[in-house]
PDB file of C-alpha atoms in Angstrom:
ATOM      1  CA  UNK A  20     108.132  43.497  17.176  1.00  0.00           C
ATOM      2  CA  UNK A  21     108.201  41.593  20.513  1.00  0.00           C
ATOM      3  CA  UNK A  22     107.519  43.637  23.537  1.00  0.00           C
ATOM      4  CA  UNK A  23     108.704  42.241  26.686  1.00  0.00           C
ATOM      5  CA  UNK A  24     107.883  43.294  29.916  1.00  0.00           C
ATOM      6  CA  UNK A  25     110.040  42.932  32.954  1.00  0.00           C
ATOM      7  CA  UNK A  26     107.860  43.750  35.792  1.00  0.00           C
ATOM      8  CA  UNK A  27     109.796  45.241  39.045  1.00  0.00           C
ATOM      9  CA  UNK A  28     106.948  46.039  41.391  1.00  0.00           C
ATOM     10  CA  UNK A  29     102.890  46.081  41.282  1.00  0.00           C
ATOM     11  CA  UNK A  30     100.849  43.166  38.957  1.00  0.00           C
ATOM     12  CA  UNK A  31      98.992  43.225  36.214  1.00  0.00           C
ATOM     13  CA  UNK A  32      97.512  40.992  33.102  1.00  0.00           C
ATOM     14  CA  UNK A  33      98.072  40.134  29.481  1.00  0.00           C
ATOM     15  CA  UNK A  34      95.878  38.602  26.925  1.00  0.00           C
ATOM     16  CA  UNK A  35      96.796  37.529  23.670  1.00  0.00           C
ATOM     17  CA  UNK A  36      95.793  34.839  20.617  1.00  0.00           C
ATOM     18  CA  UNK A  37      93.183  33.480  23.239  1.00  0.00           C
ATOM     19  CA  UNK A  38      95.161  32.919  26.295  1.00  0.00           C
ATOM     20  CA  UNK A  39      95.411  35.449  29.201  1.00  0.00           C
ATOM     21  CA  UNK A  40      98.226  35.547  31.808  1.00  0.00           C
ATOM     22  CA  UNK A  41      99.093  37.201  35.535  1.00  0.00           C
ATOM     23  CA  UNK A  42     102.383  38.510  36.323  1.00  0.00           C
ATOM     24  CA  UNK A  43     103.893  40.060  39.565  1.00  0.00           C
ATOM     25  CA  UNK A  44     107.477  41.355  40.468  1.00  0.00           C
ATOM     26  CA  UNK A  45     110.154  39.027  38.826  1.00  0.00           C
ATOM     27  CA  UNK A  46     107.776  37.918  35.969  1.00  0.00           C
ATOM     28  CA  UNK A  47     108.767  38.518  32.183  1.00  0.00           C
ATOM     29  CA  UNK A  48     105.648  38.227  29.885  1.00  0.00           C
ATOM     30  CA  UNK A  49     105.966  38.882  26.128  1.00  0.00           C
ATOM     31  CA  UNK A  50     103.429  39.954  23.072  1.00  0.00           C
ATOM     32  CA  UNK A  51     103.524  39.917  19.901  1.00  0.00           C
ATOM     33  CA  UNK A  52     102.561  43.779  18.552  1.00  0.00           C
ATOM     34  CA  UNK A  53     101.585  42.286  15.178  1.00  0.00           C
ATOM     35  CA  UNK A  54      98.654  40.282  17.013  1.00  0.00           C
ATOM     36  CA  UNK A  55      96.076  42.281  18.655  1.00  0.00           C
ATOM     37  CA  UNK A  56      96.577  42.490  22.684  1.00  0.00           C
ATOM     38  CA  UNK A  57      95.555  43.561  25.916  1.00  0.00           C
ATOM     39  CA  UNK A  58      97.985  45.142  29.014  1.00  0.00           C
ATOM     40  CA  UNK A  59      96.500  45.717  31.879  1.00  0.00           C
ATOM     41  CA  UNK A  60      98.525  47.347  34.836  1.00  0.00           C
ATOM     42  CA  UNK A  61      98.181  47.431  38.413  1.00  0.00           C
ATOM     43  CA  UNK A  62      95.423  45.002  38.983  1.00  0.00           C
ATOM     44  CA  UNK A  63      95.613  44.976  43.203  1.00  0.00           C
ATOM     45  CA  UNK A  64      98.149  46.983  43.593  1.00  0.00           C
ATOM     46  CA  UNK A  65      98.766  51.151  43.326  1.00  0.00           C
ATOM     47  CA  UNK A  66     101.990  51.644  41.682  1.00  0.00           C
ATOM     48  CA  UNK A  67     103.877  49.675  39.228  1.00  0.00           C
ATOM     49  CA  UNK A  68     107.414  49.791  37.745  1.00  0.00           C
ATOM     50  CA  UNK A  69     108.324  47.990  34.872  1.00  0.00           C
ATOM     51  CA  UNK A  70     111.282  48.035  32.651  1.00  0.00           C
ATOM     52  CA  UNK A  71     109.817  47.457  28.265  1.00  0.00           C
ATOM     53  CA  UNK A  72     112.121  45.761  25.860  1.00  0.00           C
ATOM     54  CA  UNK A  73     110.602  46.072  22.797  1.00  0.00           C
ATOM     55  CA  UNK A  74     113.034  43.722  20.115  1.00  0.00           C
ATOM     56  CA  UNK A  75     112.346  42.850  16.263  1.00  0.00           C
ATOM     57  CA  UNK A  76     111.045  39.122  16.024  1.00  0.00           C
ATOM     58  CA  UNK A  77     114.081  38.553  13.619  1.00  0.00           C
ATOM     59  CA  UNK A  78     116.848  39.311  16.352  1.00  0.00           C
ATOM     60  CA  UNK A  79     115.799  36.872  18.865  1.00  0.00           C
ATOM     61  CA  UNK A  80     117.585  33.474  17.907  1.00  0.00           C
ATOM     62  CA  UNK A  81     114.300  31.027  18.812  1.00  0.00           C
ATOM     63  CA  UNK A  82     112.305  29.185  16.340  1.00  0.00           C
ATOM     64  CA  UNK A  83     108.817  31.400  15.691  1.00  0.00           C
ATOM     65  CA  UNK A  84     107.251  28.152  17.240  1.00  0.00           C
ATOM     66  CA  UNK A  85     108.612  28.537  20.384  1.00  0.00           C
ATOM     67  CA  UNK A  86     108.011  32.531  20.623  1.00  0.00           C
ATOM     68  CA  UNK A  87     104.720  31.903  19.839  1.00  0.00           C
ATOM     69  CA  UNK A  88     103.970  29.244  22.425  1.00  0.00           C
ATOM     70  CA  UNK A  89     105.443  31.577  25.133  1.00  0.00           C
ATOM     71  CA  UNK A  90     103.220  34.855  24.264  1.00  0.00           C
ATOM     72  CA  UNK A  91     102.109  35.497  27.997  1.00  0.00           C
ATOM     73  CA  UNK A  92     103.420  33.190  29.175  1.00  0.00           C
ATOM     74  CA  UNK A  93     104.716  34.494  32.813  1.00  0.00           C
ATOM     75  CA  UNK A  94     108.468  33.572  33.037  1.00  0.00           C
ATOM     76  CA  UNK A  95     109.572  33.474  36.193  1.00  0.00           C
ATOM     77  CA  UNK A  96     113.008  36.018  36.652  1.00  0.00           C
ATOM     78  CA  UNK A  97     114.186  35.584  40.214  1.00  0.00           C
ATOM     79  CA  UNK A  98     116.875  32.910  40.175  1.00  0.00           C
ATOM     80  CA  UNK A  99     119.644  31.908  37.788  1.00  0.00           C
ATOM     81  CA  UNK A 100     119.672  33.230  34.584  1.00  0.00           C
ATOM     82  CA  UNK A 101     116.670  34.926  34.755  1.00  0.00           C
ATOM     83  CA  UNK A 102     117.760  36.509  37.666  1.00  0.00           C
ATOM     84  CA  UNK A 103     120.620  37.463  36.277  1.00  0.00           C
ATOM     85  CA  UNK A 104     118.797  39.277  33.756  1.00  0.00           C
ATOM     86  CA  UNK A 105     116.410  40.417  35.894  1.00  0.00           C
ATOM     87  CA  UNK A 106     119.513  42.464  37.434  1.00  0.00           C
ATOM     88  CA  UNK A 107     120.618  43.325  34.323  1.00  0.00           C
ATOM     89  CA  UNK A 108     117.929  44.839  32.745  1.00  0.00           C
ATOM     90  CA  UNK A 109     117.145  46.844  36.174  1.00  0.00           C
ATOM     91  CA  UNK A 110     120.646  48.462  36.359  1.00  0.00           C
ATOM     92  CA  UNK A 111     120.512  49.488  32.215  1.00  0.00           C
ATOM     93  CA  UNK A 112     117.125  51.048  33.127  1.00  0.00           C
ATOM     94  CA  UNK A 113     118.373  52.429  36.390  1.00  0.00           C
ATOM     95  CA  UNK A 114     121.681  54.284  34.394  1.00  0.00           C
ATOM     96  CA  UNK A 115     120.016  54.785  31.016  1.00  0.00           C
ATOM     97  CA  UNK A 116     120.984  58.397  31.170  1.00  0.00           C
ATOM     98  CA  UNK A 117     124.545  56.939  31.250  1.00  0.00           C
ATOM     99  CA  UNK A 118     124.980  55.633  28.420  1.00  0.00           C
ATOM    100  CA  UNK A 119     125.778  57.326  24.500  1.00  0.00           C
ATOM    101  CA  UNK A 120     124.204  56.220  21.477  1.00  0.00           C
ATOM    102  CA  UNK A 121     127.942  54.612  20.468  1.00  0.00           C
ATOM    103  CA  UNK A 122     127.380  52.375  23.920  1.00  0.00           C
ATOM    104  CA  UNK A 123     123.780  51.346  22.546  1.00  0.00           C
ATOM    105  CA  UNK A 124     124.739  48.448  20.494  1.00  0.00           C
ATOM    106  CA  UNK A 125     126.372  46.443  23.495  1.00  0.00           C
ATOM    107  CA  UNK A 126     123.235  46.471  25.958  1.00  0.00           C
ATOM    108  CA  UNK A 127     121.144  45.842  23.311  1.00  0.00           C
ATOM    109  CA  UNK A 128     123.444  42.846  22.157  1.00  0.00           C
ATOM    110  CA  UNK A 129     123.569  41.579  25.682  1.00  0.00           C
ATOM    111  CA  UNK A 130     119.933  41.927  26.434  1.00  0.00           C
ATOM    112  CA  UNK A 131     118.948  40.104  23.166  1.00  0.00           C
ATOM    113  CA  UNK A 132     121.216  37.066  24.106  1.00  0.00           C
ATOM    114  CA  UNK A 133     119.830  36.816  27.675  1.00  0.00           C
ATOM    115  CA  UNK A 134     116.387  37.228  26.681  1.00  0.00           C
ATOM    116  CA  UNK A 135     117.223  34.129  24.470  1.00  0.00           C
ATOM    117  CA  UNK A 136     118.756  31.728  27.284  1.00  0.00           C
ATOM    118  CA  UNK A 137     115.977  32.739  29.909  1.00  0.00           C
ATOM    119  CA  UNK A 138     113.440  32.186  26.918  1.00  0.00           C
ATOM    120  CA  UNK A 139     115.012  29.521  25.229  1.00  0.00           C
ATOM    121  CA  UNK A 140     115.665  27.382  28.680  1.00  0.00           C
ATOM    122  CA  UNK A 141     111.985  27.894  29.767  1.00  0.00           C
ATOM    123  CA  UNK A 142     110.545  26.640  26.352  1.00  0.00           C
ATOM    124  CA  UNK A 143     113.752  23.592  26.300  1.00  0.00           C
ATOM    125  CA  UNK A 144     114.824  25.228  23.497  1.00  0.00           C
ATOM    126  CA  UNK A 145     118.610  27.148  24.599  1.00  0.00           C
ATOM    127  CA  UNK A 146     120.409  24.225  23.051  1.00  0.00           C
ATOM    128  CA  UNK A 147     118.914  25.967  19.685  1.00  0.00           C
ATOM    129  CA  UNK A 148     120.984  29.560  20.542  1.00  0.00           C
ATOM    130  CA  UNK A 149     124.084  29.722  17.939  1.00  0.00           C
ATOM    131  CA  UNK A 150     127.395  29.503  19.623  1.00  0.00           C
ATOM    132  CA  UNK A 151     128.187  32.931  20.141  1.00  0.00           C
ATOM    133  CA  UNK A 152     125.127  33.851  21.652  1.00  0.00           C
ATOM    134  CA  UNK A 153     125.832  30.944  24.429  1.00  0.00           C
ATOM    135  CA  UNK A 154     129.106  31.970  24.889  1.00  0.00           C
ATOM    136  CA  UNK A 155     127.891  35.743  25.557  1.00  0.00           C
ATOM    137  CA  UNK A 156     125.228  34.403  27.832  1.00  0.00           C
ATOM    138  CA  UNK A 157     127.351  32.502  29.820  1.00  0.00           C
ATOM    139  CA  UNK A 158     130.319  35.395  29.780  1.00  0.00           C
ATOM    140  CA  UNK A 159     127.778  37.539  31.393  1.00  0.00           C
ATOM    141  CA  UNK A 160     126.588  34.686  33.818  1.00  0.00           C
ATOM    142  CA  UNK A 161     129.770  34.603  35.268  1.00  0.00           C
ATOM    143  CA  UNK A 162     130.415  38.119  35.484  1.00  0.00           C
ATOM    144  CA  UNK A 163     127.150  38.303  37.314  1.00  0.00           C
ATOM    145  CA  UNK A 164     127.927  35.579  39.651  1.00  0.00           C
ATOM    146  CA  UNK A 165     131.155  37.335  40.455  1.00  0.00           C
ATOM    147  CA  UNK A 166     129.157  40.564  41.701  1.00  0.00           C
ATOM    148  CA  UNK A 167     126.975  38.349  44.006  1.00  0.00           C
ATOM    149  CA  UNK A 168     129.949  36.983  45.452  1.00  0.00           C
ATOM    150  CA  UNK A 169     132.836  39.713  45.489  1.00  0.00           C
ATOM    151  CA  UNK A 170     132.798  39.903  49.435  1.00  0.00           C
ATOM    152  CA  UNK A 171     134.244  35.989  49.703  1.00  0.00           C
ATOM    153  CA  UNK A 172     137.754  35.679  50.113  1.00  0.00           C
ATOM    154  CA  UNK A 173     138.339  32.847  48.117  1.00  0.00           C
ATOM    155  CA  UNK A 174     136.297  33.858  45.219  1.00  0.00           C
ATOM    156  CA  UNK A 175     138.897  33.268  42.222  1.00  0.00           C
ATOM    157  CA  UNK A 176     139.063  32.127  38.418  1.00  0.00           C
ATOM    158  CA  UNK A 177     139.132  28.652  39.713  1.00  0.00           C
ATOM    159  CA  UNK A 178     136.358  29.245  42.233  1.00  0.00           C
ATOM    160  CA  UNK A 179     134.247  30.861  39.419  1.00  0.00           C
ATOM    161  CA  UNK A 180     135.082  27.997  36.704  1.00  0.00           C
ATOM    162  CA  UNK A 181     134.840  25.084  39.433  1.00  0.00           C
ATOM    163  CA  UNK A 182     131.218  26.753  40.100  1.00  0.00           C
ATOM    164  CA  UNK A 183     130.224  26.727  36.077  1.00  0.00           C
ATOM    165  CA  UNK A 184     131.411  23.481  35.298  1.00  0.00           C
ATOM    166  CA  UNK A 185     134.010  25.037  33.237  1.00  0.00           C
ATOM    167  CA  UNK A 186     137.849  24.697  33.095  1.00  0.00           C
ATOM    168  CA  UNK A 187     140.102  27.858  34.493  1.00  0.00           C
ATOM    169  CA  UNK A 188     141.388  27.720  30.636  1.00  0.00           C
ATOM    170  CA  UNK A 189     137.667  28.311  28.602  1.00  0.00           C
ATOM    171  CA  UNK A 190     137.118  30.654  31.741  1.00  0.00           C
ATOM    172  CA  UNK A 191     140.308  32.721  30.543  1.00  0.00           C
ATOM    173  CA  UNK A 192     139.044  32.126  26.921  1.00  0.00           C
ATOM    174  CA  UNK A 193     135.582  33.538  27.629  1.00  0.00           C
ATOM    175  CA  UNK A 194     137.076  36.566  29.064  1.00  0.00           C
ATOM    176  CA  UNK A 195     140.110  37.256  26.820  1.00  0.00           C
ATOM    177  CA  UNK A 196     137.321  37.580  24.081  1.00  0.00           C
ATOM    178  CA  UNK A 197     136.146  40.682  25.761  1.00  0.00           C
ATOM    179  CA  UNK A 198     139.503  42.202  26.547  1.00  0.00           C
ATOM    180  CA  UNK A 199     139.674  41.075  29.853  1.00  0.00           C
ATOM    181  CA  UNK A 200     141.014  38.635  32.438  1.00  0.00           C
ATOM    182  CA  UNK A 201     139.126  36.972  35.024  1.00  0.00           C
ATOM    183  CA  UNK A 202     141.415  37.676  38.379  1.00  0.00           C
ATOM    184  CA  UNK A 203     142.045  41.282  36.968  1.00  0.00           C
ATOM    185  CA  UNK A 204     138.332  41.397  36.381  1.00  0.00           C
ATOM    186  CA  UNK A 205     137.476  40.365  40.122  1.00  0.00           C
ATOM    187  CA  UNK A 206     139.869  42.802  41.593  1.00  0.00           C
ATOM    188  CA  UNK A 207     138.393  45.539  39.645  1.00  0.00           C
ATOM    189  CA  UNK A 208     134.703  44.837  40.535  1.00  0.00           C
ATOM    190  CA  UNK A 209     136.176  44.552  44.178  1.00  0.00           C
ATOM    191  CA  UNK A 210     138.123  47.907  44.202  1.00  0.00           C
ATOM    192  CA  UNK A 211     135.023  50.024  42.658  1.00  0.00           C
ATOM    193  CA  UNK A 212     133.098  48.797  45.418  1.00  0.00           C
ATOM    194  CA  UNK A 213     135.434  49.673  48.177  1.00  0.00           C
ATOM    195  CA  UNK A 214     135.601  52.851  46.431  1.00  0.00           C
ATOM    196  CA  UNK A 215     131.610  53.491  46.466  1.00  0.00           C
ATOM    197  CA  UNK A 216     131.789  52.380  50.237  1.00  0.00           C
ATOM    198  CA  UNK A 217     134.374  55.333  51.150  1.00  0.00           C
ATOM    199  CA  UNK A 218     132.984  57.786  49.103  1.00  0.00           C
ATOM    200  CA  UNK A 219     129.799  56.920  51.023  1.00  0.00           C
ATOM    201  CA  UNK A 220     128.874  59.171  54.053  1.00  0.00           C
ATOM    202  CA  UNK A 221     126.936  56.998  55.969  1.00  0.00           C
ATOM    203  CA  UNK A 222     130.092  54.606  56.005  1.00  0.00           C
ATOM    204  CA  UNK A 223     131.995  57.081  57.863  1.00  0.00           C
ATOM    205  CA  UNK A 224     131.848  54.635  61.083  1.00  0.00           C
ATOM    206  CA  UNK A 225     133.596  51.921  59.196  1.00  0.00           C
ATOM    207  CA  UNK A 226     137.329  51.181  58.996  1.00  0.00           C
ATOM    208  CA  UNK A 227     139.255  51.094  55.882  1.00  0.00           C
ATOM    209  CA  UNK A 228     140.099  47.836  56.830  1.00  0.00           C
ATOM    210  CA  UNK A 229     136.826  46.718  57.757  1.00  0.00           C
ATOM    211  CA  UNK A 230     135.856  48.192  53.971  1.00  0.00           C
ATOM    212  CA  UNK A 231     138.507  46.170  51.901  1.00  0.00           C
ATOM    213  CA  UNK A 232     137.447  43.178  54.159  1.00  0.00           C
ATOM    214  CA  UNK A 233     133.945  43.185  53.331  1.00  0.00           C
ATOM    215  CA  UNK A 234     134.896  43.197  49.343  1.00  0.00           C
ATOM    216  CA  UNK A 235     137.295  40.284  49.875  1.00  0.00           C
ATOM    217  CA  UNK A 236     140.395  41.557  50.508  1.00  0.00           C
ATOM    218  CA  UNK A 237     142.165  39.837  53.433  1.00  0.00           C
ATOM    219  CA  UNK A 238     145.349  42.288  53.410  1.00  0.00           C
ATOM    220  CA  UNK A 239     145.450  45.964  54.388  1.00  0.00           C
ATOM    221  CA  UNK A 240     148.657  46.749  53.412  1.00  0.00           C
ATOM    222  CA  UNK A 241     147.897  44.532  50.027  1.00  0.00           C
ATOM    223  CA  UNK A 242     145.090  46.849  49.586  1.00  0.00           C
ATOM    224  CA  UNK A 243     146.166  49.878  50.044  1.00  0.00           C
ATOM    225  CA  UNK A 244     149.106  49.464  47.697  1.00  0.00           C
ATOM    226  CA  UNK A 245     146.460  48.296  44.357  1.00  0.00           C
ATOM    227  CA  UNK A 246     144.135  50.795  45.317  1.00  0.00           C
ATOM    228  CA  UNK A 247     146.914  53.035  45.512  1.00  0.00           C
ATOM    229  CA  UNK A 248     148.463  52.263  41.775  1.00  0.00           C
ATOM    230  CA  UNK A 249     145.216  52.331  40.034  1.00  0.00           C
ATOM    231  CA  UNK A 250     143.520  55.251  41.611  1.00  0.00           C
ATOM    232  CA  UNK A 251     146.402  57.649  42.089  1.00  0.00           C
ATOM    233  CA  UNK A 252     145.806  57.965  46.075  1.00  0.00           C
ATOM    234  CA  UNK A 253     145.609  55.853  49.100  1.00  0.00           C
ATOM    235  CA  UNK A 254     141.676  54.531  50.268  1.00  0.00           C
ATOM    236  CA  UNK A 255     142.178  57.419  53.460  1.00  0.00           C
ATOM    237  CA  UNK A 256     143.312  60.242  50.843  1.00  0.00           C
ATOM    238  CA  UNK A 257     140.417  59.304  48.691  1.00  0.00           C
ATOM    239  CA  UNK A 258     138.133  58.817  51.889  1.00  0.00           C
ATOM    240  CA  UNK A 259     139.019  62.895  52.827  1.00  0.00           C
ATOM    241  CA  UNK A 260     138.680  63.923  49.330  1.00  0.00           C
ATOM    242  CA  UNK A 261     135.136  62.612  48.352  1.00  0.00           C
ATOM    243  CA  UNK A 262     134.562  64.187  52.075  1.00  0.00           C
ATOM    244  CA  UNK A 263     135.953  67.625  51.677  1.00  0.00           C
ATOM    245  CA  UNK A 264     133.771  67.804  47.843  1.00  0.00           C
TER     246      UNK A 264
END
């Protein structure tokens, strides 16, 4: 087994097969359980959070060589992919008591092939990933970049493909594989947030309309009428309900 630590807050140290390592918040750092090791936590600091991944050698699609050479290895996880799974594997941690054991199979898919592209990139080896697990990395690199970017206007599926290098058509591919469409899946992501927001009490002193603005939408009326159709009441009905609970 591999176990892979993503630390959130405090530091600590690894040693393994003769080479010891520091990490801090937004470091990954991986072992090898079937070589002997030593974890130690919270070396100047009082409290630490960390979220484990611990993964059978055989799932992760890298050449042994290349796992090897990146035992403790501190990987940096604050920007690009790796901070897209940086995000990722805060928010499964942060809703684990979410999910059923019928769900398991999909984080665990999805953490396995971005473990591999933040890996793989650092050691130059990602070109080595088979072609589905690129195509699931870079399906959830998109989705990701669409939640960091849901309050601009003019985010769209040519925005999003423009900003991956990618034509709108493979965009439309990537997410028709998963069920979904790209503009339906931005207005969704955009309408569960306004939703959050006016369920949330200390957003009281907001608008509606300032609300749907800050998620991208330009048009009250245009607003009102899709929240409307897919939640069965307008955003002020839905505003006085989650009030009066």
């Amino acid at each position: 087994m591999l176990q892979i630590n993503c630390q959130l807050s405090g530091d600590g140290g690894m040693a393994q097969d003769g080479r010891e390592a520091v990490f801090r918040p937004g470091h990954l750092v991986m072992a090898d359980t079937s070589l002997p090791y030593d974890v130690h936590i919270n070396r100047t600091s009082q409290w630490s959070r960390a979220v484990v991944v611990s993964l059978p050698r055989a799932r992760l699609p890298l050449p042994p060589r290349t796992v090897r050479r990146l035992l403790t290895v501190p990987v940096p996880v604050d920007r690009g992919m790796g901070g897209a799974l940086y995000r990722w594997l805060a928010d499964v941690a942060q809703r684990m008591d979410e999910f059923t054991e019928a769900d398991a199979p999909t984080p665990a898919s999805v953490t396995t092939d971005l473990l591999a592209s933040v890996l793989g990139g650092c050691a130059g080896a990602e070109d080595a990933l088979p072609p589905e697990s690129r195509r699931r990395v870079l399906h959830t690199r998109i989705r990701d970049y669409i939640e960091q970017n849901l309050g601009d206007p003019s985010l769209s599926p040519a925005t999003v493909a423009a900003a991956h290098g990618i034509s709108v058509r493979h965009l439309h591919q990537l997410f028709a594989a998963e069920g979904d469409a790209p503009a339906a899946w931005i207005r969704h992501r955009r309408l569960e947030r306004c939703r959050r927001d006016l369920a949330d009490p200390r957003l009281r002193g907001r608008s509606v309309h300032s609300i749907a603005a800050r998620w991208g939408f330009t048009d009250a009326a245009t607003f009102s009428r899709v929240f409307r159709r897919v939640y069965g009441m307008t955003p002020t009905d839905h505003r006085h309900h989650q009030g009066d609970q």
